PDB file of C-alpha atoms in Angstrom:
ATOM      1  CA  MET A1039       0.000   0.000   0.000  1.00  0.00           C
ATOM      2  CA  ARG A1040       1.344   3.396  -0.915  1.00  0.00           C
ATOM      3  CA  TRP A1041       0.861   6.434   1.251  1.00  0.00           C
ATOM      4  CA  LEU A1042      -1.694   7.967  -1.113  1.00  0.00           C
ATOM      5  CA  GLU A1043      -3.778   4.779  -0.945  1.00  0.00           C
ATOM      6  CA  CYS A1044      -3.804   4.902   2.839  1.00  0.00           C
ATOM      7  CA  ASP A1045      -6.790   6.204   4.766  1.00  0.00           C
ATOM      8  CA  THR A1046      -5.477   8.876   7.115  1.00  0.00           C
ATOM      9  CA  PHE A1047      -8.330   8.652   9.649  1.00  0.00           C
ATOM     10  CA  ASN A1048      -5.987   6.962  12.125  1.00  0.00           C
ATOM     11  CA  CYS A1049      -2.805   8.806  11.179  1.00  0.00           C
ATOM     12  CA  SER A1050      -1.085   9.761  14.416  1.00  0.00           C
ATOM     13  CA  VAL A1051       0.021  13.142  13.095  1.00  0.00           C
ATOM     14  CA  GLN A1052      -3.570  13.930  12.200  1.00  0.00           C
ATOM     15  CA  ARG A1053      -4.886  12.785  15.569  1.00  0.00           C
ATOM     16  CA  ALA A1054      -2.268  14.827  17.370  1.00  0.00           C
ATOM     17  CA  LEU A1055      -3.263  17.845  15.295  1.00  0.00           C
ATOM     18  CA  ASP A1056      -6.917  17.301  16.161  1.00  0.00           C
ATOM     19  CA  VAL A1057      -5.848  17.968  19.749  1.00  0.00           C
ATOM     20  CA  VAL A1058      -3.073  20.556  19.465  1.00  0.00           C
ATOM     21  CA  GLY A1059      -3.174  21.581  15.809  1.00  0.00           C
ATOM     22  CA  ASP A1060      -3.963  25.226  16.226  1.00  0.00           C
ATOM     23  CA  ARG A1061      -1.867  28.224  17.061  1.00  0.00           C
ATOM     24  CA  TRP A1062      -3.625  29.108  20.317  1.00  0.00           C
ATOM     25  CA  SER A1063      -3.486  25.628  21.797  1.00  0.00           C
ATOM     26  CA  LEU A1064       0.214  25.395  21.058  1.00  0.00           C
ATOM     27  CA  LEU A1065       0.836  28.846  22.515  1.00  0.00           C
ATOM     28  CA  ILE A1066      -1.089  27.860  25.654  1.00  0.00           C
ATOM     29  CA  LEU A1067       1.205  24.854  25.890  1.00  0.00           C
ATOM     30  CA  ARG A1068       4.235  27.105  25.482  1.00  0.00           C
ATOM     31  CA  GLU A1069       2.981  29.124  28.454  1.00  0.00           C
ATOM     32  CA  ALA A1070       2.388  25.930  30.426  1.00  0.00           C
ATOM     33  CA  PHE A1071       5.945  24.727  29.773  1.00  0.00           C
ATOM     34  CA  HIS A1072       7.128  28.112  31.035  1.00  0.00           C
ATOM     35  CA  GLY A1073       5.270  27.433  34.277  1.00  0.00           C
ATOM     36  CA  VAL A1074       2.307  29.739  33.617  1.00  0.00           C
ATOM     37  CA  ARG A1075      -0.718  28.155  35.282  1.00  0.00           C
ATOM     38  CA  ARG A1076      -3.269  30.863  35.897  1.00  0.00           C
ATOM     39  CA  PHE A1077      -6.032  31.874  33.538  1.00  0.00           C
ATOM     40  CA  ASP A1078      -5.452  35.613  34.001  1.00  0.00           C
ATOM     41  CA  ASP A1079      -1.707  35.317  33.405  1.00  0.00           C
ATOM     42  CA  MET A1080      -2.298  33.326  30.223  1.00  0.00           C
ATOM     43  CA  ALA A1081      -4.941  35.746  28.973  1.00  0.00           C
ATOM     44  CA  THR A1082      -2.706  38.770  29.539  1.00  0.00           C
ATOM     45  CA  HIS A1083       0.511  37.287  28.209  1.00  0.00           C
ATOM     46  CA  LEU A1084      -1.064  35.715  25.144  1.00  0.00           C
ATOM     47  CA  ARG A1085      -3.379  38.674  24.468  1.00  0.00           C
ATOM     48  CA  ILE A1086      -6.094  36.147  23.804  1.00  0.00           C
ATOM     49  CA  SER A1087      -9.776  36.768  24.423  1.00  0.00           C
ATOM     50  CA  GLU A1088     -11.139  35.089  27.524  1.00  0.00           C
ATOM     51  CA  SER A1089     -13.743  33.179  25.533  1.00  0.00           C
ATOM     52  CA  VAL A1090     -11.151  31.700  23.160  1.00  0.00           C
ATOM     53  CA  LEU A1091      -8.834  30.872  26.055  1.00  0.00           C
ATOM     54  CA  THR A1092     -11.705  29.186  27.924  1.00  0.00           C
ATOM     55  CA  ARG A1093     -12.565  27.120  24.865  1.00  0.00           C
ATOM     56  CA  ARG A1094      -8.985  26.059  24.187  1.00  0.00           C
ATOM     57  CA  LEU A1095      -8.344  25.172  27.836  1.00  0.00           C
ATOM     58  CA  ARG A1096     -11.487  23.050  27.838  1.00  0.00           C
ATOM     59  CA  GLY A1097     -10.301  21.223  24.715  1.00  0.00           C
ATOM     60  CA  LEU A1098      -6.873  20.603  26.212  1.00  0.00           C
ATOM     61  CA  MET A1099      -8.459  19.286  29.415  1.00  0.00           C
ATOM     62  CA  GLU A1100     -10.794  17.004  27.484  1.00  0.00           C
ATOM     63  CA  ALA A1101      -7.744  15.637  25.701  1.00  0.00           C
ATOM     64  CA  ASP A1102      -6.019  15.061  29.054  1.00  0.00           C
ATOM     65  CA  VAL A1103      -3.197  17.437  28.145  1.00  0.00           C
ATOM     66  CA  LEU A1104      -3.964  19.913  30.915  1.00  0.00           C
ATOM     67  CA  THR A1105      -5.663  19.364  34.240  1.00  0.00           C
ATOM     68  CA  ARG A1106      -7.363  21.908  36.442  1.00  0.00           C
ATOM     69  CA  VAL A1107      -6.369  22.054  40.087  1.00  0.00           C
ATOM     70  CA  ALA A1108      -8.085  24.139  42.765  1.00  0.00           C
ATOM     71  CA  TYR A1109      -5.991  26.377  44.960  1.00  0.00           C
ATOM     72  CA  ARG A1110      -6.820  29.017  47.544  1.00  0.00           C
ATOM     73  CA  GLY A1111      -4.700  31.664  49.150  1.00  0.00           C
ATOM     74  CA  PRO A1112      -5.405  32.616  52.806  1.00  0.00           C
ATOM     75  CA  GLY A1113      -8.784  34.361  52.990  1.00  0.00           C
ATOM     76  CA  ALA A1114      -9.202  34.261  49.215  1.00  0.00           C
ATOM     77  CA  ARG A1115     -11.800  32.428  47.204  1.00  0.00           C
ATOM     78  CA  THR A1116     -10.987  29.193  45.438  1.00  0.00           C
ATOM     79  CA  ARG A1117      -9.257  29.602  42.113  1.00  0.00           C
ATOM     80  CA  TYR A1118      -7.934  27.166  39.566  1.00  0.00           C
ATOM     81  CA  GLU A1119      -4.595  26.408  38.041  1.00  0.00           C
ATOM     82  CA  TYR A1120      -4.017  24.631  34.766  1.00  0.00           C
ATOM     83  CA  ARG A1121      -1.191  22.142  34.877  1.00  0.00           C
ATOM     84  CA  LEU A1122       0.328  19.877  32.289  1.00  0.00           C
ATOM     85  CA  THR A1123      -0.599  16.240  32.724  1.00  0.00           C
ATOM     86  CA  GLU A1124       1.951  13.531  32.042  1.00  0.00           C
ATOM     87  CA  ARG A1125       0.540  13.278  28.539  1.00  0.00           C
ATOM     88  CA  GLY A1126       0.897  17.046  28.196  1.00  0.00           C
ATOM     89  CA  MET A1127       4.496  16.901  29.396  1.00  0.00           C
ATOM     90  CA  GLU A1128       5.215  14.558  26.527  1.00  0.00           C
ATOM     91  CA  LEU A1129       4.512  17.377  24.099  1.00  0.00           C
ATOM     92  CA  PHE A1130       7.836  18.880  25.191  1.00  0.00           C
ATOM     93  CA  PRO A1131       9.587  17.704  21.988  1.00  0.00           C
ATOM     94  CA  VAL A1132       6.851  19.292  19.835  1.00  0.00           C
ATOM     95  CA  ILE A1133       7.182  22.715  21.431  1.00  0.00           C
ATOM     96  CA  THR A1134      10.970  22.488  21.564  1.00  0.00           C
ATOM     97  CA  ALA A1135      11.141  21.439  17.902  1.00  0.00           C
ATOM     98  CA  LEU A1136       9.054  24.471  16.929  1.00  0.00           C
ATOM     99  CA  MET A1137      11.319  26.696  18.998  1.00  0.00           C
ATOM    100  CA  GLN A1138      14.448  25.221  17.459  1.00  0.00           C
ATOM    101  CA  TRP A1139      13.126  25.760  13.947  1.00  0.00           C
ATOM    102  CA  GLY A1140      12.157  29.341  14.772  1.00  0.00           C
ATOM    103  CA  ASP A1141      15.562  29.963  16.360  1.00  0.00           C
ATOM    104  CA  ARG A1142      17.281  28.751  13.214  1.00  0.00           C
ATOM    105  CA  HIS A1143      15.192  30.467  10.588  1.00  0.00           C
ATOM    106  CA  LEU A1144      12.966  33.215  11.905  1.00  0.00           C
ATOM    107  CA  VAL A1145      14.935  35.405  14.287  1.00  0.00           C
ATOM    108  CA  ASP A1146      15.824  39.071  13.678  1.00  0.00           C
ATOM    109  CA  GLU A1147      19.283  38.765  15.165  1.00  0.00           C
ATOM    110  CA  PRO A1148      21.579  35.812  15.745  1.00  0.00           C
ATOM    111  CA  ALA A1149      20.286  35.384  19.258  1.00  0.00           C
ATOM    112  CA  SER A1150      17.319  33.786  20.913  1.00  0.00           C
ATOM    113  CA  ALA A1151      14.697  35.615  22.886  1.00  0.00           C
ATOM    114  CA  TRP A1152      14.587  32.725  25.272  1.00  0.00           C
ATOM    115  CA  SER A1153      16.968  29.921  25.968  1.00  0.00           C
ATOM    116  CA  VAL A1154      16.359  26.387  27.150  1.00  0.00           C
ATOM    117  CA  THR A1155      19.347  24.712  28.697  1.00  0.00           C
ATOM    118  CA  HIS A1156      20.190  21.543  30.541  1.00  0.00           C
ATOM    119  CA  LYS A1157      19.937  22.374  34.246  1.00  0.00           C
ATOM    120  CA  THR A1158      22.908  20.282  35.238  1.00  0.00           C
ATOM    121  CA  CYS A1159      25.493  21.419  32.709  1.00  0.00           C
ATOM    122  CA  GLY A1160      24.048  24.653  31.327  1.00  0.00           C
ATOM    123  CA  GLU A1161      24.396  23.618  27.676  1.00  0.00           C
ATOM    124  CA  PRO A1162      21.542  24.327  25.257  1.00  0.00           C
ATOM    125  CA  VAL A1163      19.056  21.609  24.430  1.00  0.00           C
ATOM    126  CA  GLU A1164      18.356  20.368  20.929  1.00  0.00           C
ATOM    127  CA  VAL A1165      15.682  18.198  19.370  1.00  0.00           C
ATOM    128  CA  VAL A1166      16.779  15.376  17.126  1.00  0.00           C
ATOM    129  CA  VAL A1167      15.184  12.508  15.274  1.00  0.00           C
ATOM    130  CA  ARG A1168      17.302   9.470  15.932  1.00  0.00           C
ATOM    131  CA  CYS A1169      17.281   5.760  15.528  1.00  0.00           C
ATOM    132  CA  VAL A1170      16.370   3.833  18.676  1.00  0.00           C
ATOM    133  CA  HIS A1171      18.925   1.218  17.799  1.00  0.00           C
ATOM    134  CA  ASP A1172      22.173   3.038  17.332  1.00  0.00           C
ATOM    135  CA  HIS A1173      21.035   6.551  18.262  1.00  0.00           C
ATOM    136  CA  GLU A1174      22.242   8.090  15.052  1.00  0.00           C
ATOM    137  CA  VAL A1175      20.739  11.468  14.215  1.00  0.00           C
ATOM    138  CA  LEU A1176      18.675  11.181  11.071  1.00  0.00           C
ATOM    139  CA  ASP A1177      17.402  13.441   8.353  1.00  0.00           C
ATOM    140  CA  PRO A1178      14.327  12.481   6.314  1.00  0.00           C
ATOM    141  CA  TYR A1179      16.448  10.929   3.555  1.00  0.00           C
ATOM    142  CA  GLN A1180      17.843   8.408   5.977  1.00  0.00           C
ATOM    143  CA  THR A1181      14.421   7.173   6.949  1.00  0.00           C
ATOM    144  CA  ARG A1182      11.889   4.903   5.325  1.00  0.00           C
ATOM    145  CA  THR A1183       8.143   5.271   5.738  1.00  0.00           C
ATOM    146  CA  GLU A1184       5.799   2.374   5.220  1.00  0.00           C
ATOM    147  CA  PRO A1185       2.398   1.145   6.329  1.00  0.00           C
ATOM    148  CA  GLY A1186       2.200  -0.269   9.832  1.00  0.00           C
ATOM    149  CA  PRO A1187      -0.144  -2.946  11.195  1.00  0.00           C
ATOM    150  CA  ALA A1188      -2.986  -0.461  11.660  1.00  0.00           C
ATOM    151  CA  ALA A1189      -2.845   0.970   8.139  1.00  0.00           C
ATOM    152  CA  ARG A1190      -6.152   0.861   6.266  1.00  0.00           C
ATOM    153  CA  ARG A1191      -6.659   1.259   2.559  1.00  0.00           C
ATOM    154  CA  LEU A1192      -8.815   4.166   1.437  1.00  0.00           C
ATOM    155  CA  PRO A1193     -12.294   2.755   0.687  1.00  0.00           C
ATOM    156  CA  THR A1194     -12.480   4.419  -2.712  1.00  0.00           C
ATOM    157  CA  SER A1195      -8.905   3.701  -3.698  1.00  0.00           C
ATOM    158  CA  THR A1196      -8.026   0.942  -6.124  1.00  0.00           C
ATOM    159  CA  GLU A1197      -4.806   1.476  -7.972  1.00  0.00           C
ATOM    160  CA  ALA A1198      -4.773   5.215  -7.357  1.00  0.00           C
ATOM    161  CA  GLY A1199      -1.932   7.071  -5.718  1.00  0.00           C
TER     162      GLY A1199
ATOM    163  CA  MET B 892      13.184  39.192  33.663  1.00  0.00           C
ATOM    164  CA  ARG B 893      10.559  36.567  34.203  1.00  0.00           C
ATOM    165  CA  TRP B 894       8.740  34.868  31.359  1.00  0.00           C
ATOM    166  CA  LEU B 895       5.504  36.762  32.015  1.00  0.00           C
ATOM    167  CA  GLU B 896       7.381  40.064  31.784  1.00  0.00           C
ATOM    168  CA  CYS B 897       8.822  39.103  28.435  1.00  0.00           C
ATOM    169  CA  ASP B 898       7.369  40.416  25.196  1.00  0.00           C
ATOM    170  CA  THR B 899       6.652  37.394  23.025  1.00  0.00           C
ATOM    171  CA  PHE B 900       6.765  39.258  19.675  1.00  0.00           C
ATOM    172  CA  ASN B 901      10.081  37.582  18.869  1.00  0.00           C
ATOM    173  CA  CYS B 902       9.440  34.238  20.557  1.00  0.00           C
ATOM    174  CA  SER B 903      10.665  31.545  18.200  1.00  0.00           C
ATOM    175  CA  VAL B 904       7.766  29.218  18.984  1.00  0.00           C
ATOM    176  CA  GLN B 905       5.333  31.981  18.103  1.00  0.00           C
ATOM    177  CA  ARG B 906       7.154  32.840  14.885  1.00  0.00           C
ATOM    178  CA  ALA B 907       7.224  29.200  13.879  1.00  0.00           C
ATOM    179  CA  LEU B 908       3.500  28.970  14.568  1.00  0.00           C
ATOM    180  CA  ASP B 909       2.875  32.044  12.434  1.00  0.00           C
ATOM    181  CA  VAL B 910       4.231  29.945   9.555  1.00  0.00           C
ATOM    182  CA  VAL B 911       3.070  26.398  10.327  1.00  0.00           C
ATOM    183  CA  GLY B 912       0.694  26.837  13.248  1.00  0.00           C
ATOM    184  CA  ASP B 913      -2.458  25.527  11.670  1.00  0.00           C
ATOM    185  CA  ARG B 914      -3.764  22.035  11.068  1.00  0.00           C
ATOM    186  CA  TRP B 915      -3.833  22.245   7.275  1.00  0.00           C
ATOM    187  CA  SER B 916      -0.307  23.563   6.875  1.00  0.00           C
ATOM    188  CA  LEU B 917       1.045  20.813   9.112  1.00  0.00           C
ATOM    189  CA  LEU B 918      -0.948  18.169   7.234  1.00  0.00           C
ATOM    190  CA  ILE B 919       0.393  19.502   3.927  1.00  0.00           C
ATOM    191  CA  LEU B 920       3.872  19.107   5.408  1.00  0.00           C
ATOM    192  CA  ARG B 921       3.047  15.560   6.449  1.00  0.00           C
ATOM    193  CA  GLU B 922       2.113  14.837   2.837  1.00  0.00           C
ATOM    194  CA  ALA B 923       5.322  16.479   1.644  1.00  0.00           C
ATOM    195  CA  PHE B 924       7.440  14.346   3.966  1.00  0.00           C
ATOM    196  CA  HIS B 925       5.647  11.314   2.524  1.00  0.00           C
ATOM    197  CA  GLY B 926       6.811  12.394  -0.920  1.00  0.00           C
ATOM    198  CA  VAL B 927       3.488  13.817  -2.132  1.00  0.00           C
ATOM    199  CA  ARG B 928       4.277  16.697  -4.455  1.00  0.00           C
ATOM    200  CA  ARG B 929       1.294  17.279  -6.699  1.00  0.00           C
ATOM    201  CA  PHE B 930      -1.591  19.582  -6.011  1.00  0.00           C
ATOM    202  CA  ASP B 931      -4.244  17.071  -7.076  1.00  0.00           C
ATOM    203  CA  ASP B 932      -2.778  14.292  -4.950  1.00  0.00           C
ATOM    204  CA  MET B 933      -2.678  16.574  -1.921  1.00  0.00           C
ATOM    205  CA  ALA B 934      -6.221  17.803  -2.487  1.00  0.00           C
ATOM    206  CA  THR B 935      -7.593  14.274  -2.800  1.00  0.00           C
ATOM    207  CA  HIS B 936      -5.670  12.725   0.052  1.00  0.00           C
ATOM    208  CA  LEU B 937      -6.253  15.572   2.475  1.00  0.00           C
ATOM    209  CA  ARG B 938      -9.874  16.108   1.392  1.00  0.00           C
ATOM    210  CA  ILE B 939      -9.133  19.806   1.473  1.00  0.00           C
ATOM    211  CA  SER B 940     -10.838  22.364  -0.727  1.00  0.00           C
ATOM    212  CA  GLU B 941      -8.718  23.592  -3.607  1.00  0.00           C
ATOM    213  CA  SER B 942      -8.994  27.191  -2.461  1.00  0.00           C
ATOM    214  CA  VAL B 943      -7.746  26.400   1.034  1.00  0.00           C
ATOM    215  CA  LEU B 944      -4.963  24.230  -0.336  1.00  0.00           C
ATOM    216  CA  THR B 945      -3.930  26.992  -2.748  1.00  0.00           C
ATOM    217  CA  ARG B 946      -3.837  29.504   0.075  1.00  0.00           C
ATOM    218  CA  ARG B 947      -1.828  27.278   2.406  1.00  0.00           C
ATOM    219  CA  LEU B 948       0.648  26.329  -0.324  1.00  0.00           C
ATOM    220  CA  ARG B 949       1.162  29.997  -1.094  1.00  0.00           C
ATOM    221  CA  GLY B 950       1.836  30.713   2.577  1.00  0.00           C
ATOM    222  CA  LEU B 951       4.323  27.866   2.830  1.00  0.00           C
ATOM    223  CA  MET B 952       6.100  29.058  -0.313  1.00  0.00           C
ATOM    224  CA  GLU B 953       6.262  32.638   0.971  1.00  0.00           C
ATOM    225  CA  ALA B 954       7.845  31.255   4.128  1.00  0.00           C
ATOM    226  CA  ASP B 955      10.385  29.325   2.031  1.00  0.00           C
ATOM    227  CA  VAL B 956       9.175  25.995   3.403  1.00  0.00           C
ATOM    228  CA  LEU B 957       7.978  24.696   0.057  1.00  0.00           C
ATOM    229  CA  THR B 958       9.137  25.572  -3.418  1.00  0.00           C
ATOM    230  CA  ARG B 959       7.282  25.111  -6.676  1.00  0.00           C
ATOM    231  CA  VAL B 960       9.066  23.334  -9.509  1.00  0.00           C
ATOM    232  CA  ALA B 961       7.775  23.013 -13.061  1.00  0.00           C
ATOM    233  CA  TYR B 962       7.649  19.594 -14.689  1.00  0.00           C
ATOM    234  CA  ARG B 963       6.207  18.311 -17.936  1.00  0.00           C
ATOM    235  CA  GLY B 964       5.522  14.825 -19.135  1.00  0.00           C
ATOM    236  CA  PRO B 965       5.992  14.023 -22.873  1.00  0.00           C
ATOM    237  CA  GLY B 966       3.298  15.872 -24.838  1.00  0.00           C
ATOM    238  CA  ALA B 967       1.662  17.193 -21.673  1.00  0.00           C
ATOM    239  CA  ARG B 968       1.326  20.763 -20.527  1.00  0.00           C
ATOM    240  CA  THR B 969       3.597  22.171 -17.850  1.00  0.00           C
ATOM    241  CA  ARG B 970       2.558  21.333 -14.320  1.00  0.00           C
ATOM    242  CA  TYR B 971       4.027  22.117 -10.936  1.00  0.00           C
ATOM    243  CA  GLU B 972       5.318  20.118  -8.043  1.00  0.00           C
ATOM    244  CA  TYR B 973       5.660  21.351  -4.488  1.00  0.00           C
ATOM    245  CA  ARG B 974       8.867  20.308  -2.828  1.00  0.00           C
ATOM    246  CA  LEU B 975      10.256  20.842   0.631  1.00  0.00           C
ATOM    247  CA  THR B 976      13.059  23.369   0.753  1.00  0.00           C
ATOM    248  CA  GLU B 977      15.999  22.836   3.061  1.00  0.00           C
ATOM    249  CA  ARG B 978      14.203  24.978   5.606  1.00  0.00           C
ATOM    250  CA  GLY B 979      11.117  22.823   5.144  1.00  0.00           C
ATOM    251  CA  MET B 980      13.144  19.649   5.613  1.00  0.00           C
ATOM    252  CA  GLU B 981      14.184  20.960   8.998  1.00  0.00           C
ATOM    253  CA  LEU B 982      10.580  20.673  10.147  1.00  0.00           C
ATOM    254  CA  PHE B 983      11.099  16.905  10.194  1.00  0.00           C
ATOM    255  CA  PRO B 984      11.428  16.853  14.009  1.00  0.00           C
ATOM    256  CA  VAL B 985       8.176  18.807  14.399  1.00  0.00           C
ATOM    257  CA  ILE B 986       6.142  16.381  12.299  1.00  0.00           C
ATOM    258  CA  THR B 987       7.876  13.360  13.801  1.00  0.00           C
ATOM    259  CA  ALA B 988       7.293  14.639  17.331  1.00  0.00           C
ATOM    260  CA  LEU B 989       3.584  15.034  16.592  1.00  0.00           C
ATOM    261  CA  MET B 990       3.495  11.513  15.159  1.00  0.00           C
ATOM    262  CA  GLN B 991       5.297  10.072  18.164  1.00  0.00           C
ATOM    263  CA  TRP B 992       2.895  11.743  20.574  1.00  0.00           C
ATOM    264  CA  GLY B 993      -0.088  10.497  18.584  1.00  0.00           C
ATOM    265  CA  ASP B 994       1.396   6.999  18.434  1.00  0.00           C
ATOM    266  CA  ARG B 995       1.773   6.973  22.199  1.00  0.00           C
ATOM    267  CA  HIS B 996      -1.539   8.442  23.223  1.00  0.00           C
ATOM    268  CA  LEU B 997      -4.128   8.542  20.484  1.00  0.00           C
ATOM    269  CA  VAL B 998      -4.176   5.214  18.665  1.00  0.00           C
ATOM    270  CA  ASP B 999      -7.082   2.751  18.681  1.00  0.00           C
ATOM    271  CA  GLU B1000      -4.872  -0.298  18.862  1.00  0.00           C
ATOM    272  CA  PRO B1001      -1.295  -0.793  20.016  1.00  0.00           C
ATOM    273  CA  ALA B1002       0.008  -0.385  16.510  1.00  0.00           C
ATOM    274  CA  SER B1003       0.825   2.490  14.224  1.00  0.00           C
ATOM    275  CA  ALA B1004      -0.908   3.220  10.971  1.00  0.00           C
ATOM    276  CA  TRP B1005       2.415   4.207   9.533  1.00  0.00           C
ATOM    277  CA  SER B1006       5.943   3.538  10.573  1.00  0.00           C
ATOM    278  CA  VAL B1007       9.097   5.561  10.158  1.00  0.00           C
ATOM    279  CA  THR B1008      12.288   3.597  10.431  1.00  0.00           C
ATOM    280  CA  HIS B1009      15.987   4.080   9.926  1.00  0.00           C
ATOM    281  CA  LYS B1010      16.718   2.985   6.356  1.00  0.00           C
ATOM    282  CA  THR B1011      20.021   1.384   7.214  1.00  0.00           C
ATOM    283  CA  CYS B1012      19.062  -0.718  10.212  1.00  0.00           C
ATOM    284  CA  GLY B1013      15.261  -0.875  10.050  1.00  0.00           C
ATOM    285  CA  GLU B1014      14.753   0.250  13.640  1.00  0.00           C
ATOM    286  CA  PRO B1015      12.052   2.822  14.435  1.00  0.00           C
ATOM    287  CA  VAL B1016      12.983   6.466  14.807  1.00  0.00           C
ATOM    288  CA  GLU B1017      12.270   8.527  17.894  1.00  0.00           C
ATOM    289  CA  VAL B1018      12.365  12.210  18.709  1.00  0.00           C
ATOM    290  CA  VAL B1019      14.181  13.315  21.810  1.00  0.00           C
ATOM    291  CA  VAL B1020      15.158  16.540  23.472  1.00  0.00           C
ATOM    292  CA  ARG B1021      18.750  16.217  24.490  1.00  0.00           C
ATOM    293  CA  CYS B1022      21.640  18.250  25.718  1.00  0.00           C
ATOM    294  CA  VAL B1023      24.132  19.252  23.040  1.00  0.00           C
ATOM    295  CA  HIS B1024      26.967  18.733  25.467  1.00  0.00           C
ATOM    296  CA  ASP B1025      26.551  15.234  26.781  1.00  0.00           C
ATOM    297  CA  HIS B1026      23.592  14.141  24.651  1.00  0.00           C
ATOM    298  CA  GLU B1027      21.500  13.091  27.606  1.00  0.00           C
ATOM    299  CA  VAL B1028      17.778  12.783  26.933  1.00  0.00           C
ATOM    300  CA  LEU B1029      15.905  15.391  28.921  1.00  0.00           C
ATOM    301  CA  ASP B1030      12.415  15.927  30.234  1.00  0.00           C
ATOM    302  CA  PRO B1031      11.163  19.445  31.003  1.00  0.00           C
ATOM    303  CA  TYR B1032      12.145  19.185  34.681  1.00  0.00           C
ATOM    304  CA  GLN B1033      15.766  18.739  33.717  1.00  0.00           C
ATOM    305  CA  THR B1034      15.827  21.950  31.756  1.00  0.00           C
ATOM    306  CA  ARG B1035      16.037  25.591  32.701  1.00  0.00           C
ATOM    307  CA  THR B1036      14.421  28.381  30.698  1.00  0.00           C
ATOM    308  CA  GLU B1037      15.659  31.930  30.879  1.00  0.00           C
ATOM    309  CA  PRO B1038      15.783  35.088  28.820  1.00  0.00           C
ATOM    310  CA  GLY B1039      18.299  35.129  25.994  1.00  0.00           C
ATOM    311  CA  PRO B1040      20.152  38.096  24.492  1.00  0.00           C
ATOM    312  CA  ALA B1041      17.176  39.045  22.312  1.00  0.00           C
ATOM    313  CA  ALA B1042      14.616  39.055  25.122  1.00  0.00           C
ATOM    314  CA  ARG B1043      12.620  42.280  25.439  1.00  0.00           C
ATOM    315  CA  ARG B1044      10.589  43.385  28.377  1.00  0.00           C
ATOM    316  CA  LEU B1045       6.883  43.950  27.767  1.00  0.00           C
ATOM    317  CA  PRO B1046       6.352  47.699  27.350  1.00  0.00           C
ATOM    318  CA  THR B1047       3.492  47.814  29.853  1.00  0.00           C
ATOM    319  CA  SER B1048       5.059  45.448  32.337  1.00  0.00           C
ATOM    320  CA  THR B1049       6.684  46.732  35.510  1.00  0.00           C
ATOM    321  CA  GLU B1050       6.748  44.267  38.319  1.00  0.00           C
ATOM    322  CA  ALA B1051       3.931  42.150  36.961  1.00  0.00           C
ATOM    323  CA  GLY B1052       4.185  38.484  36.292  1.00  0.00           C
TER     324      GLY B1052
END
């Protein structure tokens, strides 16, 4: 089966994008990875309308990417924080890969606005695609794509593609 | 300067999202990484309207992520292919990170619809965030984020954040 003959309904890229495939959701995640947890802080920093932020947070909670936790300061009313779930934490490579690409191609000066470094040694982090076997860093030409066990042929497809 | 005091106008994540931060653009890139180059193939496989596809392709070309190359079969009229530029190729970790996250959390069965492997050894690829110094794989807790040389304070911010 060739890629064009494959039904993409269960493509993992597509499913991931159904959850986080819009600019606001990914920017909310950027804030979350920076430790921003409060609705008001997100709204102000992102300059996003409260209704859009509410909707996106709800979507990210439904997808188990964020979770809402109650907190209350002394004498204050209960408020909520939005925290990354374990599943949300695993989007770290997605956000970091976007940052890396932006750092390489879209900056005004040869310097980053924000740096992410390894706590222990202080060196910058990088995102790489590698082989699980020998850990070699790979570019697309060094990889092969092919249908996996869950691949399904497009219903209408015969020899097309 | 804390993150919430930082003006995000030059945040690399945000700039990357201005280019590829929508579901259709990222799905077009998925097709491109699968070797799909022709407008009609993309339109059919993505089930995207031609006008939306045209608009997204234009945006990706303006951002130097895709380039349009003329080709002509014997006796046929000139047609165009859309190919990843070098800059586009460097989005490989972004797409692969989305796929990996989907594979881990959003599949119906414990199997992928599509597999990406290392051509030479046949082992699956993975995306990791690592330290450039000692190449250790890192989770967010092992990293530190802080303002870089290009960080700018929000004009309206004083002590806020």
